Short mmCIF file of C-alpha atoms and ligand atoms in Angstrom, two decimals:
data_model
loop_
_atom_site.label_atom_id
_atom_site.label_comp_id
_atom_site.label_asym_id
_atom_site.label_seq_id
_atom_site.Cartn_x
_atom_site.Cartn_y
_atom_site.Cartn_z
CA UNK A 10 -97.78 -162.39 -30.42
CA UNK A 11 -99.37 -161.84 -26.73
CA UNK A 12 -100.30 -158.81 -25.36
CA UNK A 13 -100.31 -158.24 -22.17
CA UNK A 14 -101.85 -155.21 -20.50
CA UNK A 15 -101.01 -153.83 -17.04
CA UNK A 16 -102.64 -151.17 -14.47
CA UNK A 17 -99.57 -149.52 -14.41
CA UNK A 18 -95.65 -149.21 -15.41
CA UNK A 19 -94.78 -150.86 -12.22
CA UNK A 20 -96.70 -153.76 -13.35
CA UNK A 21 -95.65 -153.45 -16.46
CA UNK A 22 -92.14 -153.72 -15.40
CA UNK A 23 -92.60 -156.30 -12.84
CA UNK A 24 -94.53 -158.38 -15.77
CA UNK A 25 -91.35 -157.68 -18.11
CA UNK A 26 -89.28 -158.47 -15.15
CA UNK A 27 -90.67 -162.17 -14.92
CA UNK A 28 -90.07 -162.61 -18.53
CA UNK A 29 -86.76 -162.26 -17.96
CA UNK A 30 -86.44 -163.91 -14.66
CA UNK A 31 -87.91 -167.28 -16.45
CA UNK A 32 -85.38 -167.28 -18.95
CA UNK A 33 -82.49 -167.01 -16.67
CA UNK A 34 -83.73 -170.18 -14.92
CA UNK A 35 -84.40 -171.72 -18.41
CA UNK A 36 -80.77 -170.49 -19.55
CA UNK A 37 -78.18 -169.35 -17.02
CA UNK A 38 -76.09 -168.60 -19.77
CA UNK A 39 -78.84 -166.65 -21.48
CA UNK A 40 -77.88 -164.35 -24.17
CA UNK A 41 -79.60 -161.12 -23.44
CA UNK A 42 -80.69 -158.07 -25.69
CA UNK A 43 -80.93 -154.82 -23.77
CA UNK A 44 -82.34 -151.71 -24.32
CA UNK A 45 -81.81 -148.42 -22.98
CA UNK A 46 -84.18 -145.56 -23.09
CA UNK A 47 -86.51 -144.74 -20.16
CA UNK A 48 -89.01 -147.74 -20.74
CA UNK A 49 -87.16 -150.86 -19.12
CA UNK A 50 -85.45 -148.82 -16.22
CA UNK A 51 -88.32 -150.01 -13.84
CA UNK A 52 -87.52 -153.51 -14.72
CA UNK A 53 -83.75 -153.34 -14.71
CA UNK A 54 -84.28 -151.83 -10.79
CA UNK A 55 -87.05 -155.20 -10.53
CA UNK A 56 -84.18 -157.46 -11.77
CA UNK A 57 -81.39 -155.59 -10.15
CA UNK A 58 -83.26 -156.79 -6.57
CA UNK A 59 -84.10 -160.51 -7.77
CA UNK A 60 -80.25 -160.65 -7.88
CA UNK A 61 -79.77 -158.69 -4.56
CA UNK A 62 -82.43 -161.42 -2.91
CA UNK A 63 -79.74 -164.58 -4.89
CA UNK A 64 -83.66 -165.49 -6.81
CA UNK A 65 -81.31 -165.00 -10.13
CA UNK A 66 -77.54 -164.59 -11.32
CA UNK A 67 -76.16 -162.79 -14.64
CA UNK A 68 -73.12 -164.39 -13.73
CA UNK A 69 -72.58 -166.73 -16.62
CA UNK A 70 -75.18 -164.33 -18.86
CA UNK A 71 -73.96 -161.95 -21.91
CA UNK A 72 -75.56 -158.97 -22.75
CA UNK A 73 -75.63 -156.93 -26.29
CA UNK A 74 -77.16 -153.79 -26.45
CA UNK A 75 -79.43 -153.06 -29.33
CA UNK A 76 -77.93 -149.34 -30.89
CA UNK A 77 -75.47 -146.57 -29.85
CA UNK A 78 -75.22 -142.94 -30.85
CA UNK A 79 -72.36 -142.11 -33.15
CA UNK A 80 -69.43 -139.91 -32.10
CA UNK A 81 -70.09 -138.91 -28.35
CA UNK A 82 -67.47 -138.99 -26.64
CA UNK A 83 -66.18 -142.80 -24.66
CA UNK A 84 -67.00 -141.25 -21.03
CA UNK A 85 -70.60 -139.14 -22.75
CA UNK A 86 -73.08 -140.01 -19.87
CA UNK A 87 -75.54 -140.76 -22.77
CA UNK A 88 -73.89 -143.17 -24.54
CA UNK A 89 -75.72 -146.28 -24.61
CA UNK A 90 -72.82 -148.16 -23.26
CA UNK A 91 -72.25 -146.31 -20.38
CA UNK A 92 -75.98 -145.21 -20.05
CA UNK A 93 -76.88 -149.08 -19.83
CA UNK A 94 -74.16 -149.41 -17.38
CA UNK A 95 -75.59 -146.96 -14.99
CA UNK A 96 -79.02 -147.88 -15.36
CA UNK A 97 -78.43 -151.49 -15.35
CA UNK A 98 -75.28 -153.65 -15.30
CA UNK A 99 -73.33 -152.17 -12.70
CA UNK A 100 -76.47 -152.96 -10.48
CA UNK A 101 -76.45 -156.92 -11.05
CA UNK A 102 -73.81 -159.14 -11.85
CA UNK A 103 -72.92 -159.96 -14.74
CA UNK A 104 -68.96 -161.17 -15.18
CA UNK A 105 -65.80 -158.95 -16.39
CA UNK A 106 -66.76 -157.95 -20.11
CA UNK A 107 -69.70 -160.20 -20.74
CA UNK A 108 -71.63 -156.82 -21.85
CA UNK A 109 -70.79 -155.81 -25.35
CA UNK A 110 -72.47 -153.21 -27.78
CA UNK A 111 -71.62 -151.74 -31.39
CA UNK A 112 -68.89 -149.38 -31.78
CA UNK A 113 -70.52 -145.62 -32.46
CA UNK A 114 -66.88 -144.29 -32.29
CA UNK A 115 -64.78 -146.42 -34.58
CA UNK A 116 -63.43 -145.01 -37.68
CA UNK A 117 -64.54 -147.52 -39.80
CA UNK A 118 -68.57 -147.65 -38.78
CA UNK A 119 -69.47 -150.34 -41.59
CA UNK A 120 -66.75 -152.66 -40.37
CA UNK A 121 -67.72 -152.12 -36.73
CA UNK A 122 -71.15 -153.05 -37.87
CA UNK A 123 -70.21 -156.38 -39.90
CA UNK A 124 -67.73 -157.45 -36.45
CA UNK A 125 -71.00 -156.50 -34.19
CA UNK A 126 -73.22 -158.85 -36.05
CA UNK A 127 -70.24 -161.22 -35.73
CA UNK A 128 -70.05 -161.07 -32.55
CA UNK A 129 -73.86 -161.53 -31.94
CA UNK A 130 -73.47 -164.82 -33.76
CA UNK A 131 -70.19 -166.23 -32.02
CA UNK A 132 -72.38 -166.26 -28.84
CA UNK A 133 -75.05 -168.26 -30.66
CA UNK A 134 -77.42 -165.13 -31.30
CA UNK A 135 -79.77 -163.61 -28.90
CA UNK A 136 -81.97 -165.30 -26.58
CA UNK A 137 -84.34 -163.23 -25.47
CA UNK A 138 -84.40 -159.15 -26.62
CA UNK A 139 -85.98 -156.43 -24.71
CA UNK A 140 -86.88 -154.02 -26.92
CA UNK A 141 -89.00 -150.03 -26.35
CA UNK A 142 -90.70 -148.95 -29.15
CA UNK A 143 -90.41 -145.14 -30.36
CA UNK A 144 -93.30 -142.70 -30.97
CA UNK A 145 -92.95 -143.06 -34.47
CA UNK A 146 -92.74 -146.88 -34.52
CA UNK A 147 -89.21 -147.59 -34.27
CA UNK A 148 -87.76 -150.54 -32.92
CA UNK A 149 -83.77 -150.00 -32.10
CA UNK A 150 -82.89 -147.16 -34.06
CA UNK A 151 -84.58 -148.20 -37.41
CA UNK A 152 -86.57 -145.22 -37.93
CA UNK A 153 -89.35 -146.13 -40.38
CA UNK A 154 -88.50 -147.03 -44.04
CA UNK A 155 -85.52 -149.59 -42.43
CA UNK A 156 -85.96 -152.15 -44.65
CA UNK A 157 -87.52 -155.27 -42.83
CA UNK A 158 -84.43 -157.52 -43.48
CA UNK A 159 -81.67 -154.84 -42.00
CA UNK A 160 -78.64 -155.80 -40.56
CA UNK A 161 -76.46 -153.63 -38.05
CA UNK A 162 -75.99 -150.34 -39.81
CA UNK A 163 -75.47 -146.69 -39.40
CA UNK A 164 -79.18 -145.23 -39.50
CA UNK A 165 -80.28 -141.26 -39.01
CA UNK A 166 -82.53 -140.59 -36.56
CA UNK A 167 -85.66 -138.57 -37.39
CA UNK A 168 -86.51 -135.34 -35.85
CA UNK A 169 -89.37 -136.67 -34.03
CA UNK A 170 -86.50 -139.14 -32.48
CA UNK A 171 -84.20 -136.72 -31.92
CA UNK A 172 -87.01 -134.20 -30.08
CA UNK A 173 -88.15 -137.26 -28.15
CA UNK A 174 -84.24 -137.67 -26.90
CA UNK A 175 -83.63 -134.56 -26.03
CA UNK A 176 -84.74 -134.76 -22.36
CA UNK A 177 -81.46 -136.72 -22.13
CA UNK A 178 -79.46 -133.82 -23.30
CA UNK A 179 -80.87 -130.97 -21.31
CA UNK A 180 -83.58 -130.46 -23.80
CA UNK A 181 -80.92 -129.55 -26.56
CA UNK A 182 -82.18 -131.55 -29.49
CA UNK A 183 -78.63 -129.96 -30.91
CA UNK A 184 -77.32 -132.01 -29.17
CA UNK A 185 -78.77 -135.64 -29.73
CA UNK A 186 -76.65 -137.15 -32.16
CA UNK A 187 -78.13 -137.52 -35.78
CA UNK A 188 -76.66 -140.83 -36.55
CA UNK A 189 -76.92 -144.25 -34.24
CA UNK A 190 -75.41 -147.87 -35.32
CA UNK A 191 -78.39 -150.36 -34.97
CA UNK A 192 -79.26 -153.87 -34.79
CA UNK A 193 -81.26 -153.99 -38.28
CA UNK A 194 -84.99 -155.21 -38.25
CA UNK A 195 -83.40 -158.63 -39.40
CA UNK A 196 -80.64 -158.53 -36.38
CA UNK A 197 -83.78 -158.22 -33.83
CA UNK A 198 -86.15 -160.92 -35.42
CA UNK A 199 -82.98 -163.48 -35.23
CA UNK A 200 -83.43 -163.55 -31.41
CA UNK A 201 -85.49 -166.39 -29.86
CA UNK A 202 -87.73 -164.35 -28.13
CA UNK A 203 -88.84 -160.42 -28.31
CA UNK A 204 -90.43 -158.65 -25.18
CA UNK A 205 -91.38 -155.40 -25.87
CA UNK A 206 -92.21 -153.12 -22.62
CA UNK A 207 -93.99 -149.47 -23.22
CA UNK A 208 -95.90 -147.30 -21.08
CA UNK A 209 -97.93 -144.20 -21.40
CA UNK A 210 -100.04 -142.39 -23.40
CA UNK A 211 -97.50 -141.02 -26.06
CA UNK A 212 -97.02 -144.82 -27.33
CA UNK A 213 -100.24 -145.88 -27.55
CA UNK A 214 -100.67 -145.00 -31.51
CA UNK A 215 -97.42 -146.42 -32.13
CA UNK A 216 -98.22 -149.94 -30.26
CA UNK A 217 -101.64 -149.78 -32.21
CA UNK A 218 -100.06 -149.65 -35.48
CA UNK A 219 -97.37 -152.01 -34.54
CA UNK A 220 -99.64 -154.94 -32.94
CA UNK A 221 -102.84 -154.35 -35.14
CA UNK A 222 -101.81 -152.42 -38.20
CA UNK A 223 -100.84 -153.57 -41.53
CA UNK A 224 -96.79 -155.20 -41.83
CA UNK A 225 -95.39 -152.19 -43.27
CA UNK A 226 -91.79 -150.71 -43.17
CA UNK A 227 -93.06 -147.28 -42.40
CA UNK A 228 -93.89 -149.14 -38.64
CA UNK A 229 -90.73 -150.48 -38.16
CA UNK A 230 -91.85 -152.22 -34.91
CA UNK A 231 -94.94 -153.84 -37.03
CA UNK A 232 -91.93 -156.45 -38.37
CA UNK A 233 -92.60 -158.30 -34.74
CA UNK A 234 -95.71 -159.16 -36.02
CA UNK A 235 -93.60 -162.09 -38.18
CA UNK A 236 -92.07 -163.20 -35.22
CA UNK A 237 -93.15 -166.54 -33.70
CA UNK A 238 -92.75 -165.69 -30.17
CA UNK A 239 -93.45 -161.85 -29.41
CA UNK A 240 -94.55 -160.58 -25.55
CA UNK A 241 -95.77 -156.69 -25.58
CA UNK A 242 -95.61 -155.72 -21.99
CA UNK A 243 -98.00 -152.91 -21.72
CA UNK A 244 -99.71 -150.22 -19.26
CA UNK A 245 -103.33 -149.43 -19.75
CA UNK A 246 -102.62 -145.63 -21.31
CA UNK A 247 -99.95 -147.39 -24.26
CA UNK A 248 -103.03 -149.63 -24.74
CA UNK A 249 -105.32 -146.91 -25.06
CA UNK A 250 -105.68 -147.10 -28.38
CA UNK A 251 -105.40 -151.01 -29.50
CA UNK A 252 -109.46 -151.70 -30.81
CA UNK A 253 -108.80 -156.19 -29.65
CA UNK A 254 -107.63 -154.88 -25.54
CA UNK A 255 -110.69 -157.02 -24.57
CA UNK A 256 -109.86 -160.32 -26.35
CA UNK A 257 -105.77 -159.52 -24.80
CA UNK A 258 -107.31 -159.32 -21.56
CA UNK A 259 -109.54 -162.48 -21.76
CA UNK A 260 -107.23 -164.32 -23.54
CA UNK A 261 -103.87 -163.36 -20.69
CA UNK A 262 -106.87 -164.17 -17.60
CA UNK A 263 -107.39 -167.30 -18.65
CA UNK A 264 -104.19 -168.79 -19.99
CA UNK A 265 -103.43 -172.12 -18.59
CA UNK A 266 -101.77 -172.64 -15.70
CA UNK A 267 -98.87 -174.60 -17.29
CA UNK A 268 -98.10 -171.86 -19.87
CA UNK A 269 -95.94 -169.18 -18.94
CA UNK A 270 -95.50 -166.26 -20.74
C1 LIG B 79 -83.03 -147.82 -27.14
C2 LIG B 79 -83.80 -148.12 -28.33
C3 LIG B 79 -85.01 -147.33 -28.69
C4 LIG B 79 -85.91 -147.05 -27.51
C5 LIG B 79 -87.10 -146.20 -27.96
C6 LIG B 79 -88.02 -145.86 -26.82
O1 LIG B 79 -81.92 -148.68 -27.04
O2 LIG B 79 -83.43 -148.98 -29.05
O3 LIG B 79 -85.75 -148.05 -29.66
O4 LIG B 79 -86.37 -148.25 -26.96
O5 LIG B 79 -86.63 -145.03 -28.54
O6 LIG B 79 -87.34 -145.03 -25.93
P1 LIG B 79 -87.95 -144.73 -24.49
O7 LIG B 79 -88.02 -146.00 -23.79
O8 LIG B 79 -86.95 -143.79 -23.87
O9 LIG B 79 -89.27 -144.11 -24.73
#
């Protein structure tokens, strides 16, 4: 795992953003997990100009989205599909129906859930996943308890989630579904390479926990720390609280010149 801390969620995003960038040029036809949320919208805007400027191209790249709320409606401007859309897909170019995510309307959720994971492994599993972490520790939707080998599933969300959420529906934590179809814990640590981006203060004890506290399902996002290649893009208030920031520090200034992150 390397953690990287920034001065600020610019940097943050344009640290995330170079992650990303590298594996493009490494892969063209890169297999991309995306996020939505308000934590990788600065790098999405970074990206969306590296493709304005021709430095990268989507074109032959796939994307899968990590969760979606269950039964809002197809055109709900919250719905991860068309949030991710908006915030991200429209503004680079990815081709005709290369951006796929689990079905939160279909009447069948477990099935839609098996054909997701199907569909994750027909193009050859995920290369790289961006990933936020929630302030209790969740990674995707699996709220804590998900057991550390889940597969896409229907999860609830906890109340802390859904309170954290509501700013997307006009502060009506009503409104902010209850359930959400997920990637499982085991879904995310099947992809080749996890970069996790958070900023400000209200992560830092869940980014503590995660990167430096024991391997427990109660931390959902502490499951990265079996992952062989792990990035944690931070900013210096989600670091606030992480007791080894020194020894990140040191140990990101002096990494060799021929080793990327
Ligand atoms: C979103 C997702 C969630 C968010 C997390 C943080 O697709 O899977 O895990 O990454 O809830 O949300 P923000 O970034 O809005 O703080």
């Amino acid at each position: 795992m390397e953690v990287v801390i920034t001065e600020s969620p610019r940097a943050a995003a344009a640290t995330a953003a170079s992650v990303v960038r590298g594996a493009l040029r490494a892969d063209p036809s890169l297999v991309l997990g995306v996020a939505t949320g308000s934590s990788p919208l600065l790098m999405y805007q970074d990206l969306a100009v590296s493709v304005e400027r021709n430095e990268i191209s989507f074109s032959q790249a796939r994307a899968f989205l990590l969760d979606e709320y269950v039964g809002l409606e197809a055109d709900h401007p919250e719905r991860y599909g068309v949030f991710i859309e908006r915030s991200f897909t429209r503004h680079v170019d990815f081709g005709r129906s290369a951006v796929f995510g689990p079905d939160g309307s279909s009447d069948d959720l477990a099935d839609a859930c098996r054909q997701y994971e199907s569909m994750i492994a027909s193009a050859g599993g995920i290369g790289l996943q961006i990933l936020g972490i929630g302030v209790d520790g969740h990674i995707g939707f699996n709220e804590p308890m998900s057991s550390l080998s889940s597969r896409t599933r229907l999860k609830t969300l906890t109340m802390a989630t859904r309170v954290a959420n509501a700013r997307f529906f006009s502060d009506n934590v009503d409104a902010v579904p209850r359930h959400v179809v997920t990637q499982g814990i085991g879904t995310i640590l099947d992809a080749g390479h996890l970069l996790l981006i958070a900023t400000g203060g209200n992560k830092a004890e869940a980014i503590a926990r995660a990167v430096e506290g024991p391997l427990t399902s109660m931390v959902p996002a502490s499951a990265l720390q079996l992952h062989p290649r792990v990035t944690i893009v931070v900013d210096e208030s989600a670091a606030e609280h992480l007791s080894y920031a020194d020894y990140y520090r040191e140990t990101f200034n002096s990494k060799p010149t021929w080793q990327t992150l």
